[in-house]
PDB file of C-alpha atoms and ligand atoms in Angstrom:
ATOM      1  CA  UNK E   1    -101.359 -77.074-287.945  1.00  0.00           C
ATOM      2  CA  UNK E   2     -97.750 -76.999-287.433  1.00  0.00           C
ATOM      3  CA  UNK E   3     -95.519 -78.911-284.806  1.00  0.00           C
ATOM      4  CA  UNK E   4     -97.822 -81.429-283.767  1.00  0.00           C
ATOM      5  CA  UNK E   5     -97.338 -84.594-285.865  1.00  0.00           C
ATOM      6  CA  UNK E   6     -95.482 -87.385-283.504  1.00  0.00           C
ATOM      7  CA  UNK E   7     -95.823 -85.461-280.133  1.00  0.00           C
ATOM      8  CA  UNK E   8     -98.295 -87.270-277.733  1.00  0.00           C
ATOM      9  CA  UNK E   9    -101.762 -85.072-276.118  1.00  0.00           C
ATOM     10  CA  UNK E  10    -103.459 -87.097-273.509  1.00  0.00           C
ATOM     11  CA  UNK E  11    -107.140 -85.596-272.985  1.00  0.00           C
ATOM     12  CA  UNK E  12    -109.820 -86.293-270.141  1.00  0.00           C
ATOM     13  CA  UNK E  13    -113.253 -86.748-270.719  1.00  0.00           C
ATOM     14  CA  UNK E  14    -112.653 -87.827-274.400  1.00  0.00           C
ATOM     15  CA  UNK E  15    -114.790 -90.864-275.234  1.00  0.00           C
ATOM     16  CA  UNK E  16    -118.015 -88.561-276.109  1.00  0.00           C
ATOM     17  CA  UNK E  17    -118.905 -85.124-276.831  1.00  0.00           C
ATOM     18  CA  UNK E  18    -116.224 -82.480-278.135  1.00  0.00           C
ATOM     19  CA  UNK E  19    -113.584 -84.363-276.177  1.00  0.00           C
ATOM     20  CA  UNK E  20    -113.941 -87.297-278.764  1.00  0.00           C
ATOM     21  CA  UNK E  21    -114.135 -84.723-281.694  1.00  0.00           C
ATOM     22  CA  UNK E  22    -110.823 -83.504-280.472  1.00  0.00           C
ATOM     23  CA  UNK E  23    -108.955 -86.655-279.587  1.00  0.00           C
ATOM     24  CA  UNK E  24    -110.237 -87.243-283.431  1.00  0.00           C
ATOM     25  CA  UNK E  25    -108.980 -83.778-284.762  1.00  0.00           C
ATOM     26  CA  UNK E  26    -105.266 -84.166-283.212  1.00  0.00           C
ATOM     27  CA  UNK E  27    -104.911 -87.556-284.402  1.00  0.00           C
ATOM     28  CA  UNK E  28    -105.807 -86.343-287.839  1.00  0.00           C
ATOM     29  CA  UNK E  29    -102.892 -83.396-287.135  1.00  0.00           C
ATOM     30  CA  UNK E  30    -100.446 -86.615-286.287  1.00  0.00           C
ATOM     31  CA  UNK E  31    -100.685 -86.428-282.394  1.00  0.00           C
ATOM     32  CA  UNK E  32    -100.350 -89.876-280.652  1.00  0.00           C
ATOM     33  CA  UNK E  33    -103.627 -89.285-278.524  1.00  0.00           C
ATOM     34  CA  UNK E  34    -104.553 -90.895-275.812  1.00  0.00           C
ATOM     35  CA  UNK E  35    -107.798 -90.382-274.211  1.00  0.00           C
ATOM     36  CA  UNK E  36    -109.680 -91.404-270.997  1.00  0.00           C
ATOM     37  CA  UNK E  37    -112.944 -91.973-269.766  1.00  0.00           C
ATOM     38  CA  UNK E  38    -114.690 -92.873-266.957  1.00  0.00           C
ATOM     39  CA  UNK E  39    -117.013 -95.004-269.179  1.00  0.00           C
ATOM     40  CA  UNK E  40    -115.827 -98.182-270.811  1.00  0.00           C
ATOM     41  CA  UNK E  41    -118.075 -98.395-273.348  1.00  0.00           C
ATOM     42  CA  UNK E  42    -117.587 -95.063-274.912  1.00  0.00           C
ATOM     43  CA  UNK E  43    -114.276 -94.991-274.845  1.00  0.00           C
ATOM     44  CA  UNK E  44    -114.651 -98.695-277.313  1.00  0.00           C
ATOM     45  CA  UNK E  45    -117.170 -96.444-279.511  1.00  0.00           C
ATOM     46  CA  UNK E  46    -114.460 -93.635-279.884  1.00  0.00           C
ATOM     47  CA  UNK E  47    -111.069 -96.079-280.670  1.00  0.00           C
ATOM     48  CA  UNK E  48    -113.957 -97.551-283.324  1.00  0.00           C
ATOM     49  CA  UNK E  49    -114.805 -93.986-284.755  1.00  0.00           C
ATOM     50  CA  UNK E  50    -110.966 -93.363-285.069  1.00  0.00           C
ATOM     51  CA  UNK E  51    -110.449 -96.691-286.800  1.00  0.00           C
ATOM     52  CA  UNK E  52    -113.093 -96.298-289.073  1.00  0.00           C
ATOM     53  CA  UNK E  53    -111.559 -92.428-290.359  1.00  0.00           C
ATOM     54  CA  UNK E  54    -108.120 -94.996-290.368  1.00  0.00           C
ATOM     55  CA  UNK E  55    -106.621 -93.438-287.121  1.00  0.00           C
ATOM     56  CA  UNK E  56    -105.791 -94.713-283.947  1.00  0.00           C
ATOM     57  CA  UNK E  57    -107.059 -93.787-280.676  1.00  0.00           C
ATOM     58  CA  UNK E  58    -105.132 -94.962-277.430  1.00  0.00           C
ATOM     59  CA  UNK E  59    -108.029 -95.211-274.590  1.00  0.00           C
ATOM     60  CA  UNK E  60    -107.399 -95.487-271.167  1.00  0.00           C
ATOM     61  CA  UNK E  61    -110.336 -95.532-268.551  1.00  0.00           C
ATOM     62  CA  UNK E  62    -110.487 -93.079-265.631  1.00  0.00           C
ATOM     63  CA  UNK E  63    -112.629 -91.286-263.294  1.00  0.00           C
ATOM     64  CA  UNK E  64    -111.836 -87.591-263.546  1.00  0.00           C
ATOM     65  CA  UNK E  65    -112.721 -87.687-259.837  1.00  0.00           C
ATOM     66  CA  UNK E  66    -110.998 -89.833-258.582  1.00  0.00           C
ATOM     67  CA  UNK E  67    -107.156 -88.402-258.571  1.00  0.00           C
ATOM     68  CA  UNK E  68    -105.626 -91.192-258.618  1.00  0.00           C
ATOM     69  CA  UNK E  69    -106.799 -92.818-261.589  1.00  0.00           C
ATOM     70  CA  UNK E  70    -106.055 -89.595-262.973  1.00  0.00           C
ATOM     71  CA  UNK E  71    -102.455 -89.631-261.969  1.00  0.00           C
ATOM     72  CA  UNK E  72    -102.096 -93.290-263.216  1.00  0.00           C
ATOM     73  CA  UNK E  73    -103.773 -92.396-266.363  1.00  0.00           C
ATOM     74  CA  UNK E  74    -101.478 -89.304-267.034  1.00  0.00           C
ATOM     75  CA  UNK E  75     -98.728 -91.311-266.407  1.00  0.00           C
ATOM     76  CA  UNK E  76     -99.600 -94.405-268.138  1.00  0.00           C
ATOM     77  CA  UNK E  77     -99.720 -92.334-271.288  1.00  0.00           C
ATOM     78  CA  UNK E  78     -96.545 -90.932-270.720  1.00  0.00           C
ATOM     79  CA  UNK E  79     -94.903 -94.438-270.401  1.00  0.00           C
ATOM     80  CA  UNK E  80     -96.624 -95.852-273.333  1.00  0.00           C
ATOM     81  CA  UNK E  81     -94.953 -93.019-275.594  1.00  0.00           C
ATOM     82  CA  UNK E  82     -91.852 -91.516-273.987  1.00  0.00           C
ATOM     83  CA  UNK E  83     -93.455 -87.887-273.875  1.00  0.00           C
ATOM     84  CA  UNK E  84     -95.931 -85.743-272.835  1.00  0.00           C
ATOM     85  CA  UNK E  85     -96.492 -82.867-274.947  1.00  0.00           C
ATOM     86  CA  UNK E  86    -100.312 -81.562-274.757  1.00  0.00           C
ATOM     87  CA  UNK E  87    -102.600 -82.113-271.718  1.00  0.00           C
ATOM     88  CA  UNK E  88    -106.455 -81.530-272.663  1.00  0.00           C
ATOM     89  CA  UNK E  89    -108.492 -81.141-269.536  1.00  0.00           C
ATOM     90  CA  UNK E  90    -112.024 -81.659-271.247  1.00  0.00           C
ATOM     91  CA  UNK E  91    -113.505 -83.715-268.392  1.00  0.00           C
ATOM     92  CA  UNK E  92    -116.595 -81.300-267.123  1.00  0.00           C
ATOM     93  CA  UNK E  93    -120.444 -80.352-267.216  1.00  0.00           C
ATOM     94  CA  UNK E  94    -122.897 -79.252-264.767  1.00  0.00           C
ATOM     95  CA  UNK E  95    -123.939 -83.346-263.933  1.00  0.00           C
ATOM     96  CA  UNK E  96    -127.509 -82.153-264.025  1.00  0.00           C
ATOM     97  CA  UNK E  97    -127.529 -80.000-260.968  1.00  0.00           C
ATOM     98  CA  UNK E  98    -130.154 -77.170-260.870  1.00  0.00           C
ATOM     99  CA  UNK E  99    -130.063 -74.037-262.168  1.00  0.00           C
ATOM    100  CA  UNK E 100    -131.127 -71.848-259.754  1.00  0.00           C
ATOM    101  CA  UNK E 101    -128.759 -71.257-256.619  1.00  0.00           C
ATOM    102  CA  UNK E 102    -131.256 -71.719-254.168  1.00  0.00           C
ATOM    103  CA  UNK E 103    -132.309 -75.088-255.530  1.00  0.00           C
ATOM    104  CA  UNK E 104    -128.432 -76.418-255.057  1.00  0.00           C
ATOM    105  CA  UNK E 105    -126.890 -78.071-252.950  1.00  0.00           C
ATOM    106  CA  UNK E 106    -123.524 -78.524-251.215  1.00  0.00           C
ATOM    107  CA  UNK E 107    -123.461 -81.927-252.829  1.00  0.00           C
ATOM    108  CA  UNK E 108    -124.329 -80.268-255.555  1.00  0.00           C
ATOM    109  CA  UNK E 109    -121.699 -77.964-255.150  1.00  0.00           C
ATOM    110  CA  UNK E 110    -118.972 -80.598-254.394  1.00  0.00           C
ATOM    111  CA  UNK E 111    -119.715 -82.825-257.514  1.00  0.00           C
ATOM    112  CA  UNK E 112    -119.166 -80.461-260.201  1.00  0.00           C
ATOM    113  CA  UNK E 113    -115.998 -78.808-258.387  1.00  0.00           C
ATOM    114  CA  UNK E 114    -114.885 -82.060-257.940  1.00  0.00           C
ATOM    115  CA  UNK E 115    -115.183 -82.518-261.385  1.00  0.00           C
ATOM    116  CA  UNK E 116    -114.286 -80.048-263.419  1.00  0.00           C
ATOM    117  CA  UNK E 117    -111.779 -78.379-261.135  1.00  0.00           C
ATOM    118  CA  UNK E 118    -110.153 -81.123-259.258  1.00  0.00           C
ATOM    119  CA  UNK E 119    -110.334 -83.120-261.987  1.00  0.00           C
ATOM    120  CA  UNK E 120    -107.779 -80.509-264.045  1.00  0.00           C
ATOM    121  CA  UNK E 121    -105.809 -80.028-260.688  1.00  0.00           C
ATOM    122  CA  UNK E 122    -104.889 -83.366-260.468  1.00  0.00           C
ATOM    123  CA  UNK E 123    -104.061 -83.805-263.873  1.00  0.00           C
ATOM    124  CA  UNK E 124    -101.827 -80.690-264.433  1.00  0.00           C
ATOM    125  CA  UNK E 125     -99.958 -82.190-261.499  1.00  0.00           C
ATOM    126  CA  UNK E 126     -99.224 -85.212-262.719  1.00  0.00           C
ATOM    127  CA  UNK E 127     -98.391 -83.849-266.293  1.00  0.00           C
ATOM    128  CA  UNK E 128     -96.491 -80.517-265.390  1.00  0.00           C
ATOM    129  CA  UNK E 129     -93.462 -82.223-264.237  1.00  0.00           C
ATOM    130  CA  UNK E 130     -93.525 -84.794-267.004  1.00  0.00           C
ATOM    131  CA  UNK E 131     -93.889 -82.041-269.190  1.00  0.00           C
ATOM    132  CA  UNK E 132     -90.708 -80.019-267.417  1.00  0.00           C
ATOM    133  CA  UNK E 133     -88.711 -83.017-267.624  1.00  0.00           C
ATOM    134  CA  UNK E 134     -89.430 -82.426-271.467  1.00  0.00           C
ATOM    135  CA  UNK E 135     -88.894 -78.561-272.067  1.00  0.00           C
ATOM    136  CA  UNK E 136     -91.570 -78.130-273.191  1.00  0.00           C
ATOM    137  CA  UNK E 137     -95.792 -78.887-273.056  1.00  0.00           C
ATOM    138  CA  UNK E 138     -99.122 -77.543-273.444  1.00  0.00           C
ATOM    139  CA  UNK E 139    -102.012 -77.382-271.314  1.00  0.00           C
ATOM    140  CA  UNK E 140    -105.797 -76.697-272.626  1.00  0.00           C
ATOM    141  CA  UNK E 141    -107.892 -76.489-270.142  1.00  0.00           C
ATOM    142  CA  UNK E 142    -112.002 -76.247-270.612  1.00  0.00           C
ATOM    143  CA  UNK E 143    -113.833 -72.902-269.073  1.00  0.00           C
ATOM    144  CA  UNK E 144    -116.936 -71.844-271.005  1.00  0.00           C
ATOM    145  CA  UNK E 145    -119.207 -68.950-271.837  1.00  0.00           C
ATOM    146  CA  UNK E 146    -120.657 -69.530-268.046  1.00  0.00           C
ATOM    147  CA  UNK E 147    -117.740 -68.817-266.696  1.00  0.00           C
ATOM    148  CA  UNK E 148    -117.379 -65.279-268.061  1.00  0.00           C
ATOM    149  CA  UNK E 149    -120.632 -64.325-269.056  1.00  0.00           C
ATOM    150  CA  UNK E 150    -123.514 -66.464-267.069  1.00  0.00           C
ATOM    151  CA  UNK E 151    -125.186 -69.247-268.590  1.00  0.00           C
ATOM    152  CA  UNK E 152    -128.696 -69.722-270.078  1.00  0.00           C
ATOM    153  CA  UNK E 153    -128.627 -73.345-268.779  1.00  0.00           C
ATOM    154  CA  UNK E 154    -126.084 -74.381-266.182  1.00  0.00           C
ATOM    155  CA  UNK E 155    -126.388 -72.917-262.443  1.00  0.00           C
ATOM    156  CA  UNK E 156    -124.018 -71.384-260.434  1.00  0.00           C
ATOM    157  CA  UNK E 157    -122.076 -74.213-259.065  1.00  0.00           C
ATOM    158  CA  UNK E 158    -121.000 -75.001-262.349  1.00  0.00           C
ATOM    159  CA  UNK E 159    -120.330 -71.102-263.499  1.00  0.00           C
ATOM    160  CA  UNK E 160    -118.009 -70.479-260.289  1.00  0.00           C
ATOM    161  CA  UNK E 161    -116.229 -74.277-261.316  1.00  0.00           C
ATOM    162  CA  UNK E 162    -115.248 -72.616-265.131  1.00  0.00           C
ATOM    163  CA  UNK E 163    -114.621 -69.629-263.451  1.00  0.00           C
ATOM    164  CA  UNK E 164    -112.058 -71.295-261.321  1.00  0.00           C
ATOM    165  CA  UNK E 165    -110.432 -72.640-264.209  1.00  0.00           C
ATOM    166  CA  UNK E 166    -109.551 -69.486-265.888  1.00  0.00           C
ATOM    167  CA  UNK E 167    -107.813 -68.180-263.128  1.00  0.00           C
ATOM    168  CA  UNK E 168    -105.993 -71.619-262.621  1.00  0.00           C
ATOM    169  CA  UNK E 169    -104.870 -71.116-266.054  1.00  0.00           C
ATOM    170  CA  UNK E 170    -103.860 -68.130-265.671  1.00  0.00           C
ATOM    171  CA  UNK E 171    -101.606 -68.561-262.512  1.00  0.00           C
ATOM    172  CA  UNK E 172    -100.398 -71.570-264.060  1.00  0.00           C
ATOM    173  CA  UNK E 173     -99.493 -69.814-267.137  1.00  0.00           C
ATOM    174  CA  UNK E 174     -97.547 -67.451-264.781  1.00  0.00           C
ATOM    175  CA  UNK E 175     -95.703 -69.968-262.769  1.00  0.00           C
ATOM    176  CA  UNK E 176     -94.934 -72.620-265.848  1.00  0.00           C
ATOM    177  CA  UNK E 177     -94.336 -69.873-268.404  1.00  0.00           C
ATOM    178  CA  UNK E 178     -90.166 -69.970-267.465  1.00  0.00           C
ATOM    179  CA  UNK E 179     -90.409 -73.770-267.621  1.00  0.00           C
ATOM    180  CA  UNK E 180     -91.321 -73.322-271.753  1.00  0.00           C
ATOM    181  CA  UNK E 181     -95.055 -74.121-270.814  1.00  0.00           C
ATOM    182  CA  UNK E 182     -98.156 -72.527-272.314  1.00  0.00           C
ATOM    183  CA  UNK E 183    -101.558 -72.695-270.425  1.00  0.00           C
ATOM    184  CA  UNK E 184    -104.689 -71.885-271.816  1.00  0.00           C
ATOM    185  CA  UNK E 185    -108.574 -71.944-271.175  1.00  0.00           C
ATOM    186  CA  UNK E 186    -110.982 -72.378-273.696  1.00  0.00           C
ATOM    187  CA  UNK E 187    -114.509 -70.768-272.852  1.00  0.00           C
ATOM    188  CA  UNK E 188    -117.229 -72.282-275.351  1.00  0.00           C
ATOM    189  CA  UNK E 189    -120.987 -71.173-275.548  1.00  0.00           C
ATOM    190  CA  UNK E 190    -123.602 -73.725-275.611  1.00  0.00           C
ATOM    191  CA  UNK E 191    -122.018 -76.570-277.701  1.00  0.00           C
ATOM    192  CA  UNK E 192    -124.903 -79.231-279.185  1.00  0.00           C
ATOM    193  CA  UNK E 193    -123.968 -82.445-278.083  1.00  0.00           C
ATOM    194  CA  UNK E 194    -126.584 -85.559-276.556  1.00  0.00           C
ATOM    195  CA  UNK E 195    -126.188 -83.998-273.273  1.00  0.00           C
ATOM    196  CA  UNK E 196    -126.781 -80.443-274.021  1.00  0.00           C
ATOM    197  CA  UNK E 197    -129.175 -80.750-276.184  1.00  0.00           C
ATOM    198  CA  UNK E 198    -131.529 -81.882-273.431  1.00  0.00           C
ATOM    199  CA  UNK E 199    -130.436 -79.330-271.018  1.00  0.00           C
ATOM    200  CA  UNK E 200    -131.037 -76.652-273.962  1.00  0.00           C
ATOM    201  CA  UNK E 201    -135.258 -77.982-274.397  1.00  0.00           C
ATOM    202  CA  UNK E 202    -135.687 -78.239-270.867  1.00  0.00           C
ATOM    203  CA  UNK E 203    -134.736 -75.265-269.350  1.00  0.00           C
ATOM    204  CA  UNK E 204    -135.984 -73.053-271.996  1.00  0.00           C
ATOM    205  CA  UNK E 205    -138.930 -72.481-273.992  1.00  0.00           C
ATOM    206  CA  UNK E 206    -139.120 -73.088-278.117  1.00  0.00           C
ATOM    207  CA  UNK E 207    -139.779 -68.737-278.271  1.00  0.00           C
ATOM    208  CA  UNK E 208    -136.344 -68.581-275.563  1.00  0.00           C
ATOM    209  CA  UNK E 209    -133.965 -70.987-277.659  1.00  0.00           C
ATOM    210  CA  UNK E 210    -135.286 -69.330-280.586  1.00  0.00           C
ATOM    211  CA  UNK E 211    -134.712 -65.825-279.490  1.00  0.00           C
ATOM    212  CA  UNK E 212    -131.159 -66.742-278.110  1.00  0.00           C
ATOM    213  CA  UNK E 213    -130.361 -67.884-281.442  1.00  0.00           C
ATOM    214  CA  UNK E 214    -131.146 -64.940-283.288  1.00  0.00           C
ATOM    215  CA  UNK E 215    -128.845 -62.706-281.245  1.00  0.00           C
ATOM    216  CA  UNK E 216    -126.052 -64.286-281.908  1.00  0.00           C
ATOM    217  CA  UNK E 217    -123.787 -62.748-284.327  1.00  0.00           C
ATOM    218  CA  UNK E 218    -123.569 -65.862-286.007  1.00  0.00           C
ATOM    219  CA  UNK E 219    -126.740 -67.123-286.038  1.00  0.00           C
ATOM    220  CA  UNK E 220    -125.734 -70.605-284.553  1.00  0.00           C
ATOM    221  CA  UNK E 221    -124.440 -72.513-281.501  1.00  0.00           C
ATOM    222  CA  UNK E 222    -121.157 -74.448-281.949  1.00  0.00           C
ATOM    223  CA  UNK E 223    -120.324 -77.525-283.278  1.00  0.00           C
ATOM    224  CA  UNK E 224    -117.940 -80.010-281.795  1.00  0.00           C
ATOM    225  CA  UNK E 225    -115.425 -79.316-285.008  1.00  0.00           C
ATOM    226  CA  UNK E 226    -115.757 -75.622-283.647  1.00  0.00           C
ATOM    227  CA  UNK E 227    -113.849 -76.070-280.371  1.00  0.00           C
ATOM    228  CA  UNK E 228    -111.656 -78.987-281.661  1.00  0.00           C
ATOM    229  CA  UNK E 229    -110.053 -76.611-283.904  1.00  0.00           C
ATOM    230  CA  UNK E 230    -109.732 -74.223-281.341  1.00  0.00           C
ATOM    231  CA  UNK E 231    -107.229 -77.054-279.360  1.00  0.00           C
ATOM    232  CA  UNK E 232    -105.514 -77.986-282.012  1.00  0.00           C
ATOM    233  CA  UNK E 233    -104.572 -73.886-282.710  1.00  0.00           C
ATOM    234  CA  UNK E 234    -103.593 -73.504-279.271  1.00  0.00           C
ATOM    235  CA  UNK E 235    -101.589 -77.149-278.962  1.00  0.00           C
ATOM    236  CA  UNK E 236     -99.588 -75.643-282.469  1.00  0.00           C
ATOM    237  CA  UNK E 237     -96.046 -74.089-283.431  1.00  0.00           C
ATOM    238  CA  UNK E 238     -98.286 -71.058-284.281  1.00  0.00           C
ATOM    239  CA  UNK E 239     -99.787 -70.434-280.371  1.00  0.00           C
ATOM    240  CA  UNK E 240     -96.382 -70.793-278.986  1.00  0.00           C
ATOM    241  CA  UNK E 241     -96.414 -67.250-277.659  1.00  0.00           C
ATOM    242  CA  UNK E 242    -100.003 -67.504-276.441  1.00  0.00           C
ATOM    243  CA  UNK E 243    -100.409 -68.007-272.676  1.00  0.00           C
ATOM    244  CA  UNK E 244    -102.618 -67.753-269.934  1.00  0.00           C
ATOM    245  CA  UNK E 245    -105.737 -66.504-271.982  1.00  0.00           C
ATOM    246  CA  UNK E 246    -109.502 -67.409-271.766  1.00  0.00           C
ATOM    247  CA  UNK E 247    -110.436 -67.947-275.802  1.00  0.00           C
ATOM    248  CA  UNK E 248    -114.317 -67.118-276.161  1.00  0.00           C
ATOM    249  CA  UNK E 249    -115.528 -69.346-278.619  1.00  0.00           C
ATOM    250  CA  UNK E 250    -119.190 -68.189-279.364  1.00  0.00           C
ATOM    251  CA  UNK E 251    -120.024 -67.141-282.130  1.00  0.00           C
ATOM    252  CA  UNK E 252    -119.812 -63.646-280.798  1.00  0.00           C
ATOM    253  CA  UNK E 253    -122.595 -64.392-278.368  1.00  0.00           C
ATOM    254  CA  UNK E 254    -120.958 -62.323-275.505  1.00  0.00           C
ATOM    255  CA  UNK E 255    -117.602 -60.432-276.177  1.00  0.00           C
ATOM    256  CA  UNK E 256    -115.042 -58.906-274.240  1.00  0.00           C
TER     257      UNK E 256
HETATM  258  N1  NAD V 301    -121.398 -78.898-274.462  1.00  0.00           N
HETATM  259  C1  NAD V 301    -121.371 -77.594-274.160  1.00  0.00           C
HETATM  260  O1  NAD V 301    -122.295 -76.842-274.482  1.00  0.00           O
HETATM  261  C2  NAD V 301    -120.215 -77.005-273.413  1.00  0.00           C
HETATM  262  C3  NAD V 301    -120.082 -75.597-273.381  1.00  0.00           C
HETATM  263  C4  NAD V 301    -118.994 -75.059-272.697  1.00  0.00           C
HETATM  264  C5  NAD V 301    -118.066 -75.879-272.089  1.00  0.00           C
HETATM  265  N2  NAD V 301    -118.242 -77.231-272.149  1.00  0.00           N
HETATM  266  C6  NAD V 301    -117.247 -78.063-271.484  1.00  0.00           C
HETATM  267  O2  NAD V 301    -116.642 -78.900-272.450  1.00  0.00           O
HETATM  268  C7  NAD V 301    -116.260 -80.140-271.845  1.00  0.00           C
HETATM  269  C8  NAD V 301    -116.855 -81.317-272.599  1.00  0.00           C
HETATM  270  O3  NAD V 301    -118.269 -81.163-272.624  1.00  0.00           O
HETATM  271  P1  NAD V 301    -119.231 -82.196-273.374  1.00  0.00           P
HETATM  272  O4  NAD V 301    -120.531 -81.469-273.542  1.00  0.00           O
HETATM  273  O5  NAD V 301    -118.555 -82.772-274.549  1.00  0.00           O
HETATM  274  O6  NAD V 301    -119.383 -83.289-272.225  1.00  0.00           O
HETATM  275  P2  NAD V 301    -120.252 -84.654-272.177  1.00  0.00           P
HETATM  276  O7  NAD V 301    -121.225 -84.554-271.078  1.00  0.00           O
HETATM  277  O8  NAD V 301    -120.754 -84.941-273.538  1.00  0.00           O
HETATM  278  O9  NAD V 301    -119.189 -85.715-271.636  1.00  0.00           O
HETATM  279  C9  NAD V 301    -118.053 -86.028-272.323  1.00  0.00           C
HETATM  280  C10 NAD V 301    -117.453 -87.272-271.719  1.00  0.00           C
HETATM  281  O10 NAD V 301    -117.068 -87.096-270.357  1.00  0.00           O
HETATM  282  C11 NAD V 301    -117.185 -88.347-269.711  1.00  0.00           C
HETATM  283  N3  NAD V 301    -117.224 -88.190-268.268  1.00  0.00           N
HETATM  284  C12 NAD V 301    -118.254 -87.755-267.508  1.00  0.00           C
HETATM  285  N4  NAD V 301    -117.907 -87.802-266.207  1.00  0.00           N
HETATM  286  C13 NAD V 301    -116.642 -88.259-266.153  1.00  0.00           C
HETATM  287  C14 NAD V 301    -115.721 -88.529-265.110  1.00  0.00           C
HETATM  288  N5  NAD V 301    -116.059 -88.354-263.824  1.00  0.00           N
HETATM  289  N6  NAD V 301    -114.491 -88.977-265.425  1.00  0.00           N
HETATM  290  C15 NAD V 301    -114.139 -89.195-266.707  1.00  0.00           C
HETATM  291  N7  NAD V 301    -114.970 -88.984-267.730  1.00  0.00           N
HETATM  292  C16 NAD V 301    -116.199 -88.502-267.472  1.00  0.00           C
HETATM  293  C17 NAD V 301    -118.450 -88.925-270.291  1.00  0.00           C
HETATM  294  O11 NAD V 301    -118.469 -90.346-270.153  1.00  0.00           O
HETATM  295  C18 NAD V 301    -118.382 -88.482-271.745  1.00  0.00           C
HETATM  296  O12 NAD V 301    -117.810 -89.460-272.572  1.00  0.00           O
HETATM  297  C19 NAD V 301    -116.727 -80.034-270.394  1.00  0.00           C
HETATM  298  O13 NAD V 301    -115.689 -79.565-269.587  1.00  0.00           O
HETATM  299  C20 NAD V 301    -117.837 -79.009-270.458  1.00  0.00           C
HETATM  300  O14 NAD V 301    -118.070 -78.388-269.227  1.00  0.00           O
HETATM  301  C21 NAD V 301    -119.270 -77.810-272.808  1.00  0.00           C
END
């Protein structure tokens, strides 16, 4: 990809699941990525996963809901390196709630907002002026197929939440545009990671996955190296005109 070797992307969420396949696919562009996590642990597995492929990994630990761990962490990165170029909001999921929008409730409700909304709200505004300082920046935030087109697992709390992020992209897009920055929503189908891959058996039956399969165009659910590619594209020299859009990323599963 081009334009992306020695800039710095800073990415929520990234010790696990397609947020560490990511933070692993930018370093391999060149990026100086730094990545947090609300878990420890995971964030010591990923900097060991990078090490081992001989790339480095910068980890930071953070609570996505918590915004000011989120500020510190955004700006801690931006200290450490001298730049903020590409803010990743990956930090989101449905934690679990139920799928059906009678069973939910407002705590329900609140947690996954919280999460996956607030989370990128209070991240884009500690990077935006860091990145307007600069010129120049990137924003890729996480939607999803649920957000568009319903979802065959996640309930409605979590469907409005990647909702809401499209349309925060897109009036970000709008108001940052002048400022040189790009914002963009990425809306994956069901991606099969640990988490989801639980989720996908227990809310539907061997005949449903099956059946869901076989009507996608292309015969298969994601992979993490799917969507990673997808950010690295967007956080490139050759999306610089690209702004504001919702990128479906599934397999043909529902199109617009
Ligand atoms: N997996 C899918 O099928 C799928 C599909 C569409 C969109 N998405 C979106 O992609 C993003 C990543 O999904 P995933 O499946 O890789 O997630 P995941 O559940 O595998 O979690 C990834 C990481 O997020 C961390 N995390 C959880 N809560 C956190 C918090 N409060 N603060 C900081 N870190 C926290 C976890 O420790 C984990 O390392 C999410 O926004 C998700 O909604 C996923």
């Amino acid at each position: 990809m081009r334009g992306l070797r020695g800039k710095t992307a800073f990415l929520t969420g990234a010790g696990g699941g397609i947020g560490r396949a990511t933070a692993i696919r930018l370093a391999q562009e060149g990026m100086q990525v730094w990545i947090s996590d609300r878990d420890g642990n995971v964030l010591e597995d990923a900097v060991a996963e990078a090490a081992s492929l001989g790339l480095a990994l910068h980890a930071i630990q953070a609570d996505s809901t918590r915004e000011s761990e989120v500020r510190d962490a955004v700006q801690a990165a931006f200290d450490a390196s001298g730049r903020l170029d590409l803010l990743v909001n990956n930090a989101g999921g449905s934690l679990h709630t139920p799928y059906r929008f009678m069973d939910e409730s407002d705590d329900d409700w609140a947690r996954v907002m919280n999460l996956n909304l607030m989370g990128a709200v209070w991240a884009c505004r500690a990077a935006l002026p860091l990145m307007q300082r600069g010129g120049a920046g990137r924003i890729v935030n996480y939607g999803s197929k649920a957000g568009r087109f319903g979802s065959f697992i996640a309930g409605p709390n979590y469907a409005a939440a990647k909702g809401a992020m499209a349309a925060l992209t897109r009036q970000l897009a709008m108001e940052y545009g002048p400022s040189g920055i790009t914002v963009n929503c990425i809306c994956p189908g069901v991606v099969l990671t640990p988490r989801t891959s639980g989720l996908w058996a227990e809310r539907r039956t061997p005949e449903e996955r099956e059946r869901i399969v076989s009507e996608i165009p292309l015969r298969r659910h994601a992979g993490v190296d799917d969507i990673a590619g997808a950010v690295a594209f967007l956080a490139s020299d050759d999306a610089a005109f690209i702004t504001g859009i919702s990128l479906d990323i599934n397999g043909g599963q529902a199109m617009a």
